[in-house]
Amino acid sequence: MPCKTILASSVSAKFRREIKADIDNRKIRPKLVGFLANEDPAAKKYAEWTAKTCAETGVEFELRKVDKQELEDKVDEANTDPSVHGIMVYYPVFGNKQDDYIQNCVRYLKDVEGLCHKFVYNVYHNIRYMDDSQSMKCIIPCTPLACVKILEYIGVYNTVLQYGNRLYGRTITVINRSEIVGRPLAAMLANDGAKVYSVDITGVQLFTRGTGIHQKEHEVKDIKDTMEQVVAQSDVVITGVPTPKFKLPTHLLKDGVIAMNFSSFANFEDDIKTRASIFVPSVGKVTVAMLERNLLRLYDYQHEHIEKTVT
């Protein structure tokens, strides 16, 4: 069978080595605090992965289990604690707009998940730096960033093209339009030059920088095409449907497609390898590596901010 399976552990290994070496060489101890305020099995599994990876790379990780009604106050305490360099919350907590509010309670200089308004705005508007001197790269949401790093690893990004345009000519479908992963991922891929079909239960949207990718940032259009139609056109199909009931029929896929799943459930059928050239069954370990990568970046930003304030 010609299909190649790419495991998240293989992709994350390089990043984990770099993170560990950086921490060891600089003799630093960045601290990440995770807040668990739900009983969701996927959130608990993510917390376990985070703790294990942090222990291996030298990051200090503290999981704080709190009642959801106390979560905002506990996040505020961590915001003002100088010993805490990164904060994350395991979602969903309330399962509604209140989760959006909690995301914006995390101080942006400690937002390792990249979910606060400032960072999300930058993703959608293709702003890649936090300052005019371009010395502070933006923090990118972890799972979308993990998907991008995997696509780079397997060669979907064309390094012959200019940085920022390396997905030009690629057609990608993302089946999930959540504000946590699906929508920012579609925006990032479109900002890098791809034609992106974003699919959810309400229909299909097209994310693109226009013909010849002449626009600085992507635009979004509602289109009448169905999921079945856009999947058949796509070089890459990325799924993230959070239910075991959803299975994308293999016969819909283009022959030689690259198939990636970021859901905690298997969204592709068991025979996916009969149609795909590359299959990525999960991205979790890369997500955790991106979390630590963001943490190191924020650690430096916080210390630079303190130094500027003191001087």
PDB file of C-alpha atoms in Angstrom:
ATOM      1  CA  MET A   1       0.000   0.000   0.000  1.00  0.00           C
ATOM      2  CA  PRO A   2       1.630   3.327  -1.122  1.00  0.00           C
ATOM      3  CA  CYS A   3       0.133   5.449   1.671  1.00  0.00           C
ATOM      4  CA  LYS A   4       2.602   6.826   4.222  1.00  0.00           C
ATOM      5  CA  THR A   5       1.371   7.329   7.807  1.00  0.00           C
ATOM      6  CA  ILE A   6       2.966  10.272   9.587  1.00  0.00           C
ATOM      7  CA  LEU A   7       2.825  10.149  13.372  1.00  0.00           C
ATOM      8  CA  ALA A   8       2.662  13.332  15.463  1.00  0.00           C
ATOM      9  CA  SER A   9       5.490  11.978  17.626  1.00  0.00           C
ATOM     10  CA  SER A  10       7.825  11.971  14.612  1.00  0.00           C
ATOM     11  CA  VAL A  11       7.037  15.597  13.777  1.00  0.00           C
ATOM     12  CA  SER A  12       7.215  16.813  17.380  1.00  0.00           C
ATOM     13  CA  ALA A  13      10.585  15.152  18.140  1.00  0.00           C
ATOM     14  CA  LYS A  14      12.665  17.917  16.505  1.00  0.00           C
ATOM     15  CA  PHE A  15      10.783  20.680  18.325  1.00  0.00           C
ATOM     16  CA  ARG A  16      11.043  18.892  21.658  1.00  0.00           C
ATOM     17  CA  ARG A  17      14.817  18.473  21.256  1.00  0.00           C
ATOM     18  CA  GLU A  18      15.171  22.170  20.430  1.00  0.00           C
ATOM     19  CA  ILE A  19      13.033  23.235  23.393  1.00  0.00           C
ATOM     20  CA  LYS A  20      14.944  21.006  25.830  1.00  0.00           C
ATOM     21  CA  ALA A  21      18.313  22.204  24.523  1.00  0.00           C
ATOM     22  CA  ASP A  22      17.246  25.843  24.806  1.00  0.00           C
ATOM     23  CA  ILE A  23      16.053  25.391  28.407  1.00  0.00           C
ATOM     24  CA  ASP A  24      19.180  23.438  29.394  1.00  0.00           C
ATOM     25  CA  ASN A  25      21.634  25.811  27.733  1.00  0.00           C
ATOM     26  CA  ARG A  26      20.057  28.932  29.233  1.00  0.00           C
ATOM     27  CA  LYS A  27      19.440  27.286  32.613  1.00  0.00           C
ATOM     28  CA  ILE A  28      15.904  28.639  32.805  1.00  0.00           C
ATOM     29  CA  ARG A  29      12.712  27.130  34.213  1.00  0.00           C
ATOM     30  CA  PRO A  30       9.617  28.505  32.442  1.00  0.00           C
ATOM     31  CA  LYS A  31       6.414  27.783  34.341  1.00  0.00           C
ATOM     32  CA  LEU A  32       3.153  26.827  32.660  1.00  0.00           C
ATOM     33  CA  VAL A  33      -0.121  26.661  34.585  1.00  0.00           C
ATOM     34  CA  GLY A  34      -3.064  24.730  33.171  1.00  0.00           C
ATOM     35  CA  PHE A  35      -6.601  25.167  34.468  1.00  0.00           C
ATOM     36  CA  LEU A  36      -8.961  22.182  34.312  1.00  0.00           C
ATOM     37  CA  ALA A  37     -12.564  23.115  35.109  1.00  0.00           C
ATOM     38  CA  ASN A  38     -14.451  20.341  33.310  1.00  0.00           C
ATOM     39  CA  GLU A  39     -14.805  16.560  33.179  1.00  0.00           C
ATOM     40  CA  ASP A  40     -14.183  16.253  29.448  1.00  0.00           C
ATOM     41  CA  PRO A  41     -12.094  13.110  28.691  1.00  0.00           C
ATOM     42  CA  ALA A  42     -10.294  14.794  25.774  1.00  0.00           C
ATOM     43  CA  ALA A  43      -9.297  17.719  28.015  1.00  0.00           C
ATOM     44  CA  LYS A  44      -7.952  15.347  30.654  1.00  0.00           C
ATOM     45  CA  LYS A  45      -5.955  13.463  28.030  1.00  0.00           C
ATOM     46  CA  TYR A  46      -4.532  16.735  26.704  1.00  0.00           C
ATOM     47  CA  ALA A  47      -3.554  17.686  30.281  1.00  0.00           C
ATOM     48  CA  GLU A  48      -1.769  14.353  30.703  1.00  0.00           C
ATOM     49  CA  TRP A  49       0.163  14.854  27.454  1.00  0.00           C
ATOM     50  CA  THR A  50       1.098  18.368  28.520  1.00  0.00           C
ATOM     51  CA  ALA A  51       2.402  17.216  31.918  1.00  0.00           C
ATOM     52  CA  LYS A  52       4.432  14.364  30.395  1.00  0.00           C
ATOM     53  CA  THR A  53       5.997  16.478  27.661  1.00  0.00           C
ATOM     54  CA  CYS A  54       6.822  19.340  30.021  1.00  0.00           C
ATOM     55  CA  ALA A  55       8.559  16.942  32.421  1.00  0.00           C
ATOM     56  CA  GLU A  56      10.700  15.626  29.558  1.00  0.00           C
ATOM     57  CA  THR A  57      11.705  19.034  28.189  1.00  0.00           C
ATOM     58  CA  GLY A  58      12.294  20.864  31.480  1.00  0.00           C
ATOM     59  CA  VAL A  59       9.203  23.062  31.634  1.00  0.00           C
ATOM     60  CA  GLU A  60       7.600  23.376  35.062  1.00  0.00           C
ATOM     61  CA  PHE A  61       3.943  22.439  34.644  1.00  0.00           C
ATOM     62  CA  GLU A  62       1.250  22.843  37.262  1.00  0.00           C
ATOM     63  CA  LEU A  63      -2.296  21.577  36.699  1.00  0.00           C
ATOM     64  CA  ARG A  64      -4.862  23.442  38.779  1.00  0.00           C
ATOM     65  CA  LYS A  65      -8.283  21.790  39.013  1.00  0.00           C
ATOM     66  CA  VAL A  66     -10.874  24.432  39.803  1.00  0.00           C
ATOM     67  CA  ASP A  67     -14.631  24.880  39.895  1.00  0.00           C
ATOM     68  CA  LYS A  68     -15.739  26.644  36.727  1.00  0.00           C
ATOM     69  CA  GLN A  69     -17.435  29.387  38.741  1.00  0.00           C
ATOM     70  CA  GLU A  70     -14.047  30.257  40.265  1.00  0.00           C
ATOM     71  CA  LEU A  71     -12.083  29.995  37.040  1.00  0.00           C
ATOM     72  CA  GLU A  72     -12.013  33.701  36.176  1.00  0.00           C
ATOM     73  CA  ASP A  73     -10.643  34.665  39.619  1.00  0.00           C
ATOM     74  CA  LYS A  74      -8.017  31.917  39.463  1.00  0.00           C
ATOM     75  CA  VAL A  75      -6.896  33.038  36.008  1.00  0.00           C
ATOM     76  CA  ASP A  76      -6.606  36.621  37.309  1.00  0.00           C
ATOM     77  CA  GLU A  77      -4.366  35.404  40.144  1.00  0.00           C
ATOM     78  CA  ALA A  78      -2.065  33.652  37.660  1.00  0.00           C
ATOM     79  CA  ASN A  79      -2.023  36.766  35.452  1.00  0.00           C
ATOM     80  CA  THR A  80      -0.441  38.780  38.256  1.00  0.00           C
ATOM     81  CA  ASP A  81       1.900  36.067  39.546  1.00  0.00           C
ATOM     82  CA  PRO A  82       5.400  36.815  38.193  1.00  0.00           C
ATOM     83  CA  SER A  83       6.454  33.182  38.675  1.00  0.00           C
ATOM     84  CA  VAL A  84       3.865  32.067  36.086  1.00  0.00           C
ATOM     85  CA  HIS A  85       5.017  32.546  32.495  1.00  0.00           C
ATOM     86  CA  GLY A  86       2.185  30.844  30.635  1.00  0.00           C
ATOM     87  CA  ILE A  87      -1.500  30.138  31.220  1.00  0.00           C
ATOM     88  CA  MET A  88      -3.798  27.719  29.456  1.00  0.00           C
ATOM     89  CA  VAL A  89      -7.377  26.615  30.023  1.00  0.00           C
ATOM     90  CA  TYR A  90      -8.741  23.246  28.964  1.00  0.00           C
ATOM     91  CA  TYR A  91     -11.907  23.879  26.978  1.00  0.00           C
ATOM     92  CA  PRO A  92     -14.848  23.541  26.804  1.00  0.00           C
ATOM     93  CA  VAL A  93     -15.699  24.936  30.237  1.00  0.00           C
ATOM     94  CA  PHE A  94     -19.149  26.492  29.879  1.00  0.00           C
ATOM     95  CA  GLY A  95     -19.647  25.452  26.263  1.00  0.00           C
ATOM     96  CA  ASN A  96     -20.946  28.862  25.210  1.00  0.00           C
ATOM     97  CA  LYS A  97     -19.878  32.491  24.755  1.00  0.00           C
ATOM     98  CA  GLN A  98     -18.567  32.504  28.310  1.00  0.00           C
ATOM     99  CA  ASP A  99     -15.651  30.404  27.085  1.00  0.00           C
ATOM    100  CA  ASP A 100     -14.790  33.247  24.695  1.00  0.00           C
ATOM    101  CA  TYR A 101     -14.825  35.615  27.650  1.00  0.00           C
ATOM    102  CA  ILE A 102     -12.462  33.369  29.631  1.00  0.00           C
ATOM    103  CA  GLN A 103     -10.048  33.279  26.680  1.00  0.00           C
ATOM    104  CA  ASN A 104      -9.811  37.050  26.874  1.00  0.00           C
ATOM    105  CA  CYS A 105      -9.282  37.012  30.640  1.00  0.00           C
ATOM    106  CA  VAL A 106      -5.822  35.542  30.079  1.00  0.00           C
ATOM    107  CA  ARG A 107      -3.211  38.303  29.856  1.00  0.00           C
ATOM    108  CA  TYR A 108      -1.830  38.336  26.313  1.00  0.00           C
ATOM    109  CA  LEU A 109       1.795  38.079  27.477  1.00  0.00           C
ATOM    110  CA  LYS A 110       0.902  34.789  29.201  1.00  0.00           C
ATOM    111  CA  ASP A 111      -1.501  33.401  26.582  1.00  0.00           C
ATOM    112  CA  VAL A 112       0.370  30.307  25.387  1.00  0.00           C
ATOM    113  CA  GLU A 113      -2.693  29.094  23.481  1.00  0.00           C
ATOM    114  CA  GLY A 114      -2.892  32.256  21.369  1.00  0.00           C
ATOM    115  CA  LEU A 115      -6.653  32.537  21.879  1.00  0.00           C
ATOM    116  CA  CYS A 116      -7.032  36.080  23.219  1.00  0.00           C
ATOM    117  CA  HIS A 117      -8.503  38.741  20.932  1.00  0.00           C
ATOM    118  CA  LYS A 118      -5.133  40.341  20.156  1.00  0.00           C
ATOM    119  CA  PHE A 119      -3.606  37.151  18.804  1.00  0.00           C
ATOM    120  CA  VAL A 120      -6.729  35.939  17.011  1.00  0.00           C
ATOM    121  CA  TYR A 121      -7.110  39.368  15.342  1.00  0.00           C
ATOM    122  CA  ASN A 122      -3.518  39.142  14.148  1.00  0.00           C
ATOM    123  CA  VAL A 123      -4.121  35.685  12.646  1.00  0.00           C
ATOM    124  CA  TYR A 124      -7.167  36.820  10.703  1.00  0.00           C
ATOM    125  CA  HIS A 125      -5.460  39.980   9.441  1.00  0.00           C
ATOM    126  CA  ASN A 126      -2.191  38.247   8.549  1.00  0.00           C
ATOM    127  CA  ILE A 127      -0.205  40.296  11.070  1.00  0.00           C
ATOM    128  CA  ARG A 128       2.880  38.256  11.919  1.00  0.00           C
ATOM    129  CA  TYR A 129       4.629  40.484  14.451  1.00  0.00           C
ATOM    130  CA  MET A 130       3.508  42.165  17.671  1.00  0.00           C
ATOM    131  CA  ASP A 131       5.692  45.255  17.289  1.00  0.00           C
ATOM    132  CA  ASP A 132       6.738  47.696  14.572  1.00  0.00           C
ATOM    133  CA  SER A 133      10.386  46.650  14.769  1.00  0.00           C
ATOM    134  CA  GLN A 134       9.347  43.035  14.018  1.00  0.00           C
ATOM    135  CA  SER A 135      11.319  41.674  16.964  1.00  0.00           C
ATOM    136  CA  MET A 136       8.328  39.935  18.603  1.00  0.00           C
ATOM    137  CA  LYS A 137       6.625  37.255  16.545  1.00  0.00           C
ATOM    138  CA  CYS A 138       2.913  36.766  17.164  1.00  0.00           C
ATOM    139  CA  ILE A 139       1.688  33.884  19.275  1.00  0.00           C
ATOM    140  CA  ILE A 140      -0.295  31.475  17.104  1.00  0.00           C
ATOM    141  CA  PRO A 141      -3.089  29.181  18.381  1.00  0.00           C
ATOM    142  CA  CYS A 142      -1.428  25.842  19.166  1.00  0.00           C
ATOM    143  CA  THR A 143      -3.481  23.287  17.232  1.00  0.00           C
ATOM    144  CA  PRO A 144      -3.702  25.344  14.015  1.00  0.00           C
ATOM    145  CA  LEU A 145       0.034  25.940  14.303  1.00  0.00           C
ATOM    146  CA  ALA A 146       0.597  22.203  14.830  1.00  0.00           C
ATOM    147  CA  CYS A 147      -1.310  21.465  11.620  1.00  0.00           C
ATOM    148  CA  VAL A 148       0.820  23.999   9.736  1.00  0.00           C
ATOM    149  CA  LYS A 149       4.064  22.504  11.081  1.00  0.00           C
ATOM    150  CA  ILE A 150       2.955  19.028  10.010  1.00  0.00           C
ATOM    151  CA  LEU A 151       2.147  20.298   6.510  1.00  0.00           C
ATOM    152  CA  GLU A 152       5.614  21.865   6.383  1.00  0.00           C
ATOM    153  CA  TYR A 153       7.159  18.589   7.557  1.00  0.00           C
ATOM    154  CA  ILE A 154       5.521  16.550   4.794  1.00  0.00           C
ATOM    155  CA  GLY A 155       6.334  19.087   2.080  1.00  0.00           C
ATOM    156  CA  VAL A 156       2.962  20.652   1.334  1.00  0.00           C
ATOM    157  CA  TYR A 157       4.581  24.063   1.771  1.00  0.00           C
ATOM    158  CA  ASN A 158       6.660  24.874  -1.328  1.00  0.00           C
ATOM    159  CA  THR A 159       9.963  26.299  -0.075  1.00  0.00           C
ATOM    160  CA  VAL A 160      10.854  27.536  -3.570  1.00  0.00           C
ATOM    161  CA  LEU A 161       8.195  30.211  -3.160  1.00  0.00           C
ATOM    162  CA  GLN A 162       8.535  33.320  -1.009  1.00  0.00           C
ATOM    163  CA  TYR A 163       7.731  33.010   2.712  1.00  0.00           C
ATOM    164  CA  GLY A 164       4.053  33.808   3.197  1.00  0.00           C
ATOM    165  CA  ASN A 165       3.098  32.474  -0.253  1.00  0.00           C
ATOM    166  CA  ARG A 166       4.238  28.866   0.018  1.00  0.00           C
ATOM    167  CA  LEU A 167       0.787  27.279  -0.245  1.00  0.00           C
ATOM    168  CA  TYR A 168       0.017  29.041  -3.531  1.00  0.00           C
ATOM    169  CA  GLY A 169      -1.538  26.507  -5.895  1.00  0.00           C
ATOM    170  CA  ARG A 170      -2.766  24.208  -3.099  1.00  0.00           C
ATOM    171  CA  THR A 171      -6.433  23.483  -2.513  1.00  0.00           C
ATOM    172  CA  ILE A 172      -7.283  22.509   1.063  1.00  0.00           C
ATOM    173  CA  THR A 173     -10.518  21.610   2.829  1.00  0.00           C
ATOM    174  CA  VAL A 174     -10.870  22.057   6.607  1.00  0.00           C
ATOM    175  CA  ILE A 175     -13.920  20.300   8.062  1.00  0.00           C
ATOM    176  CA  ASN A 176     -14.469  22.282  11.275  1.00  0.00           C
ATOM    177  CA  ARG A 177     -15.013  26.023  11.690  1.00  0.00           C
ATOM    178  CA  SER A 178     -14.660  26.429  15.438  1.00  0.00           C
ATOM    179  CA  GLU A 179     -13.080  29.615  16.754  1.00  0.00           C
ATOM    180  CA  ILE A 180     -10.519  27.480  18.609  1.00  0.00           C
ATOM    181  CA  VAL A 181      -9.089  25.553  15.649  1.00  0.00           C
ATOM    182  CA  GLY A 182     -10.994  25.338  12.380  1.00  0.00           C
ATOM    183  CA  ARG A 183     -11.535  28.983  11.495  1.00  0.00           C
ATOM    184  CA  PRO A 184      -8.060  30.246  12.483  1.00  0.00           C
ATOM    185  CA  LEU A 185      -6.500  27.280  10.661  1.00  0.00           C
ATOM    186  CA  ALA A 186      -8.413  28.106   7.475  1.00  0.00           C
ATOM    187  CA  ALA A 187      -7.314  31.741   7.799  1.00  0.00           C
ATOM    188  CA  MET A 188      -3.657  30.804   8.313  1.00  0.00           C
ATOM    189  CA  LEU A 189      -3.617  28.460   5.330  1.00  0.00           C
ATOM    190  CA  ALA A 190      -5.328  31.045   3.118  1.00  0.00           C
ATOM    191  CA  ASN A 191      -2.938  33.751   4.299  1.00  0.00           C
ATOM    192  CA  ASP A 192      -0.096  31.476   3.198  1.00  0.00           C
ATOM    193  CA  GLY A 193      -1.585  31.345  -0.312  1.00  0.00           C
ATOM    194  CA  ALA A 194      -3.896  28.318  -0.372  1.00  0.00           C
ATOM    195  CA  LYS A 195      -7.443  28.140  -1.649  1.00  0.00           C
ATOM    196  CA  VAL A 196      -9.230  26.900   1.469  1.00  0.00           C
ATOM    197  CA  TYR A 197     -12.721  25.467   1.742  1.00  0.00           C
ATOM    198  CA  SER A 198     -14.038  25.766   5.292  1.00  0.00           C
ATOM    199  CA  VAL A 199     -16.840  23.319   6.070  1.00  0.00           C
ATOM    200  CA  ASP A 200     -19.218  23.103   9.018  1.00  0.00           C
ATOM    201  CA  ILE A 201     -22.845  22.159   9.586  1.00  0.00           C
ATOM    202  CA  THR A 202     -24.054  25.520   8.214  1.00  0.00           C
ATOM    203  CA  GLY A 203     -22.355  25.109   4.840  1.00  0.00           C
ATOM    204  CA  VAL A 204     -19.133  25.906   2.982  1.00  0.00           C
ATOM    205  CA  GLN A 205     -17.062  29.076   2.913  1.00  0.00           C
ATOM    206  CA  LEU A 206     -14.127  29.919   0.652  1.00  0.00           C
ATOM    207  CA  PHE A 207     -11.028  31.517   2.221  1.00  0.00           C
ATOM    208  CA  THR A 208      -8.612  32.979  -0.317  1.00  0.00           C
ATOM    209  CA  ARG A 209      -6.267  35.894  -1.023  1.00  0.00           C
ATOM    210  CA  GLY A 210      -7.814  36.234  -4.461  1.00  0.00           C
ATOM    211  CA  THR A 211      -6.595  35.417  -7.951  1.00  0.00           C
ATOM    212  CA  GLY A 212      -2.814  35.461  -8.012  1.00  0.00           C
ATOM    213  CA  ILE A 213      -2.856  35.899  -4.189  1.00  0.00           C
ATOM    214  CA  HIS A 214      -2.537  39.653  -4.728  1.00  0.00           C
ATOM    215  CA  GLN A 215      -4.295  40.547  -1.476  1.00  0.00           C
ATOM    216  CA  LYS A 216      -2.339  41.024   1.750  1.00  0.00           C
ATOM    217  CA  GLU A 217      -4.881  39.066   3.810  1.00  0.00           C
ATOM    218  CA  HIS A 218      -7.575  36.533   3.040  1.00  0.00           C
ATOM    219  CA  GLU A 219     -11.204  37.237   2.296  1.00  0.00           C
ATOM    220  CA  VAL A 220     -14.136  34.951   3.088  1.00  0.00           C
ATOM    221  CA  LYS A 221     -17.098  34.156   0.843  1.00  0.00           C
ATOM    222  CA  ASP A 222     -20.147  31.964   1.378  1.00  0.00           C
ATOM    223  CA  ILE A 223     -20.458  29.534  -1.523  1.00  0.00           C
ATOM    224  CA  LYS A 224     -23.117  27.062  -2.608  1.00  0.00           C
ATOM    225  CA  ASP A 225     -20.796  24.103  -3.123  1.00  0.00           C
ATOM    226  CA  THR A 226     -21.341  21.080  -0.900  1.00  0.00           C
ATOM    227  CA  MET A 227     -18.797  19.328   1.277  1.00  0.00           C
ATOM    228  CA  GLU A 228     -18.763  16.445  -1.199  1.00  0.00           C
ATOM    229  CA  GLN A 229     -17.904  18.766  -4.083  1.00  0.00           C
ATOM    230  CA  VAL A 230     -15.054  20.637  -2.374  1.00  0.00           C
ATOM    231  CA  VAL A 231     -13.485  17.531  -0.830  1.00  0.00           C
ATOM    232  CA  ALA A 232     -13.212  15.989  -4.297  1.00  0.00           C
ATOM    233  CA  GLN A 233     -11.149  18.992  -5.482  1.00  0.00           C
ATOM    234  CA  SER A 234      -8.786  19.126  -2.516  1.00  0.00           C
ATOM    235  CA  ASP A 235      -5.100  18.197  -2.387  1.00  0.00           C
ATOM    236  CA  VAL A 236      -5.312  18.216   1.424  1.00  0.00           C
ATOM    237  CA  VAL A 237      -8.305  17.405   3.632  1.00  0.00           C
ATOM    238  CA  ILE A 238      -8.118  18.230   7.344  1.00  0.00           C
ATOM    239  CA  THR A 239     -10.840  17.016   9.695  1.00  0.00           C
ATOM    240  CA  GLY A 240     -11.696  18.072  13.231  1.00  0.00           C
ATOM    241  CA  VAL A 241     -15.279  17.033  13.894  1.00  0.00           C
ATOM    242  CA  PRO A 242     -15.706  16.425  17.652  1.00  0.00           C
ATOM    243  CA  THR A 243     -17.969  13.390  17.492  1.00  0.00           C
ATOM    244  CA  PRO A 244     -17.445   9.653  16.890  1.00  0.00           C
ATOM    245  CA  LYS A 245     -20.494   9.666  14.598  1.00  0.00           C
ATOM    246  CA  PHE A 246     -18.805  11.610  11.794  1.00  0.00           C
ATOM    247  CA  LYS A 247     -16.853   9.611   9.219  1.00  0.00           C
ATOM    248  CA  LEU A 248     -15.742  11.195   5.966  1.00  0.00           C
ATOM    249  CA  PRO A 249     -16.461   8.667   3.172  1.00  0.00           C
ATOM    250  CA  THR A 250     -13.199   7.603   1.547  1.00  0.00           C
ATOM    251  CA  HIS A 251     -14.733   7.465  -1.939  1.00  0.00           C
ATOM    252  CA  LEU A 252     -15.222  11.261  -1.860  1.00  0.00           C
ATOM    253  CA  LEU A 253     -11.505  11.926  -1.629  1.00  0.00           C
ATOM    254  CA  LYS A 254      -9.201  12.778  -4.500  1.00  0.00           C
ATOM    255  CA  ASP A 255      -6.750   9.987  -5.330  1.00  0.00           C
ATOM    256  CA  GLY A 256      -3.424  10.734  -3.627  1.00  0.00           C
ATOM    257  CA  VAL A 257      -4.949  13.176  -1.131  1.00  0.00           C
ATOM    258  CA  ILE A 258      -3.122  14.177   2.051  1.00  0.00           C
ATOM    259  CA  ALA A 259      -5.497  13.413   4.938  1.00  0.00           C
ATOM    260  CA  MET A 260      -5.039  14.872   8.432  1.00  0.00           C
ATOM    261  CA  ASN A 261      -7.243  14.539  11.519  1.00  0.00           C
ATOM    262  CA  PHE A 262      -7.025  16.858  14.551  1.00  0.00           C
ATOM    263  CA  SER A 263     -10.180  15.600  16.244  1.00  0.00           C
ATOM    264  CA  SER A 264      -9.879  13.353  19.289  1.00  0.00           C
ATOM    265  CA  PHE A 265     -12.141  11.011  17.292  1.00  0.00           C
ATOM    266  CA  ALA A 266     -11.221   9.210  14.072  1.00  0.00           C
ATOM    267  CA  ASN A 267     -12.979  11.245  11.363  1.00  0.00           C
ATOM    268  CA  PHE A 268     -11.768   9.162   8.414  1.00  0.00           C
ATOM    269  CA  GLU A 269     -12.979   5.682   7.522  1.00  0.00           C
ATOM    270  CA  ASP A 270     -10.794   2.659   8.175  1.00  0.00           C
ATOM    271  CA  ASP A 271      -9.895   2.333   4.484  1.00  0.00           C
ATOM    272  CA  ILE A 272      -8.482   5.868   4.205  1.00  0.00           C
ATOM    273  CA  LYS A 273      -5.067   4.515   3.219  1.00  0.00           C
ATOM    274  CA  THR A 274      -6.502   3.066   0.003  1.00  0.00           C
ATOM    275  CA  ARG A 275      -7.009   6.616  -1.309  1.00  0.00           C
ATOM    276  CA  ALA A 276      -4.561   8.846   0.603  1.00  0.00           C
ATOM    277  CA  SER A 277      -0.877   9.280  -0.235  1.00  0.00           C
ATOM    278  CA  ILE A 278      -0.144  10.588   3.269  1.00  0.00           C
ATOM    279  CA  PHE A 279      -2.270  10.070   6.378  1.00  0.00           C
ATOM    280  CA  VAL A 280      -1.842  11.957   9.663  1.00  0.00           C
ATOM    281  CA  PRO A 281      -4.174  10.310  12.221  1.00  0.00           C
ATOM    282  CA  SER A 282      -3.616  12.837  15.034  1.00  0.00           C
ATOM    283  CA  VAL A 283      -1.753  16.046  15.857  1.00  0.00           C
ATOM    284  CA  GLY A 284      -1.848  16.143  19.688  1.00  0.00           C
ATOM    285  CA  LYS A 285       1.860  15.739  20.409  1.00  0.00           C
ATOM    286  CA  VAL A 286       2.736  18.496  17.972  1.00  0.00           C
ATOM    287  CA  THR A 287       0.122  20.730  19.622  1.00  0.00           C
ATOM    288  CA  VAL A 288       1.833  20.272  22.992  1.00  0.00           C
ATOM    289  CA  ALA A 289       5.228  21.033  21.430  1.00  0.00           C
ATOM    290  CA  MET A 290       3.794  24.252  19.968  1.00  0.00           C
ATOM    291  CA  LEU A 291       2.424  25.095  23.411  1.00  0.00           C
ATOM    292  CA  GLU A 292       5.924  24.850  24.869  1.00  0.00           C
ATOM    293  CA  ARG A 293       7.364  26.781  21.945  1.00  0.00           C
ATOM    294  CA  ASN A 294       4.893  29.586  22.592  1.00  0.00           C
ATOM    295  CA  LEU A 295       5.756  29.448  26.307  1.00  0.00           C
ATOM    296  CA  LEU A 296       9.458  30.003  25.644  1.00  0.00           C
ATOM    297  CA  ARG A 297       8.638  32.920  23.373  1.00  0.00           C
ATOM    298  CA  LEU A 298       6.393  34.491  26.037  1.00  0.00           C
ATOM    299  CA  TYR A 299       9.024  33.877  28.723  1.00  0.00           C
ATOM    300  CA  ASP A 300      11.431  36.003  26.700  1.00  0.00           C
ATOM    301  CA  TYR A 301       8.821  38.675  25.939  1.00  0.00           C
ATOM    302  CA  GLN A 302       7.973  38.993  29.649  1.00  0.00           C
ATOM    303  CA  HIS A 303      11.607  39.386  30.646  1.00  0.00           C
ATOM    304  CA  GLU A 304      12.210  41.934  27.895  1.00  0.00           C
ATOM    305  CA  HIS A 305       9.111  43.824  29.073  1.00  0.00           C
ATOM    306  CA  ILE A 306      10.367  43.834  32.692  1.00  0.00           C
ATOM    307  CA  GLU A 307      13.802  45.038  31.614  1.00  0.00           C
ATOM    308  CA  LYS A 308      12.309  47.897  29.565  1.00  0.00           C
ATOM    309  CA  THR A 309      10.039  48.867  32.472  1.00  0.00           C
ATOM    310  CA  VAL A 310      12.942  48.911  34.949  1.00  0.00           C
ATOM    311  CA  THR A 311      15.242  50.906  32.682  1.00  0.00           C
TER     312      THR A 311
END
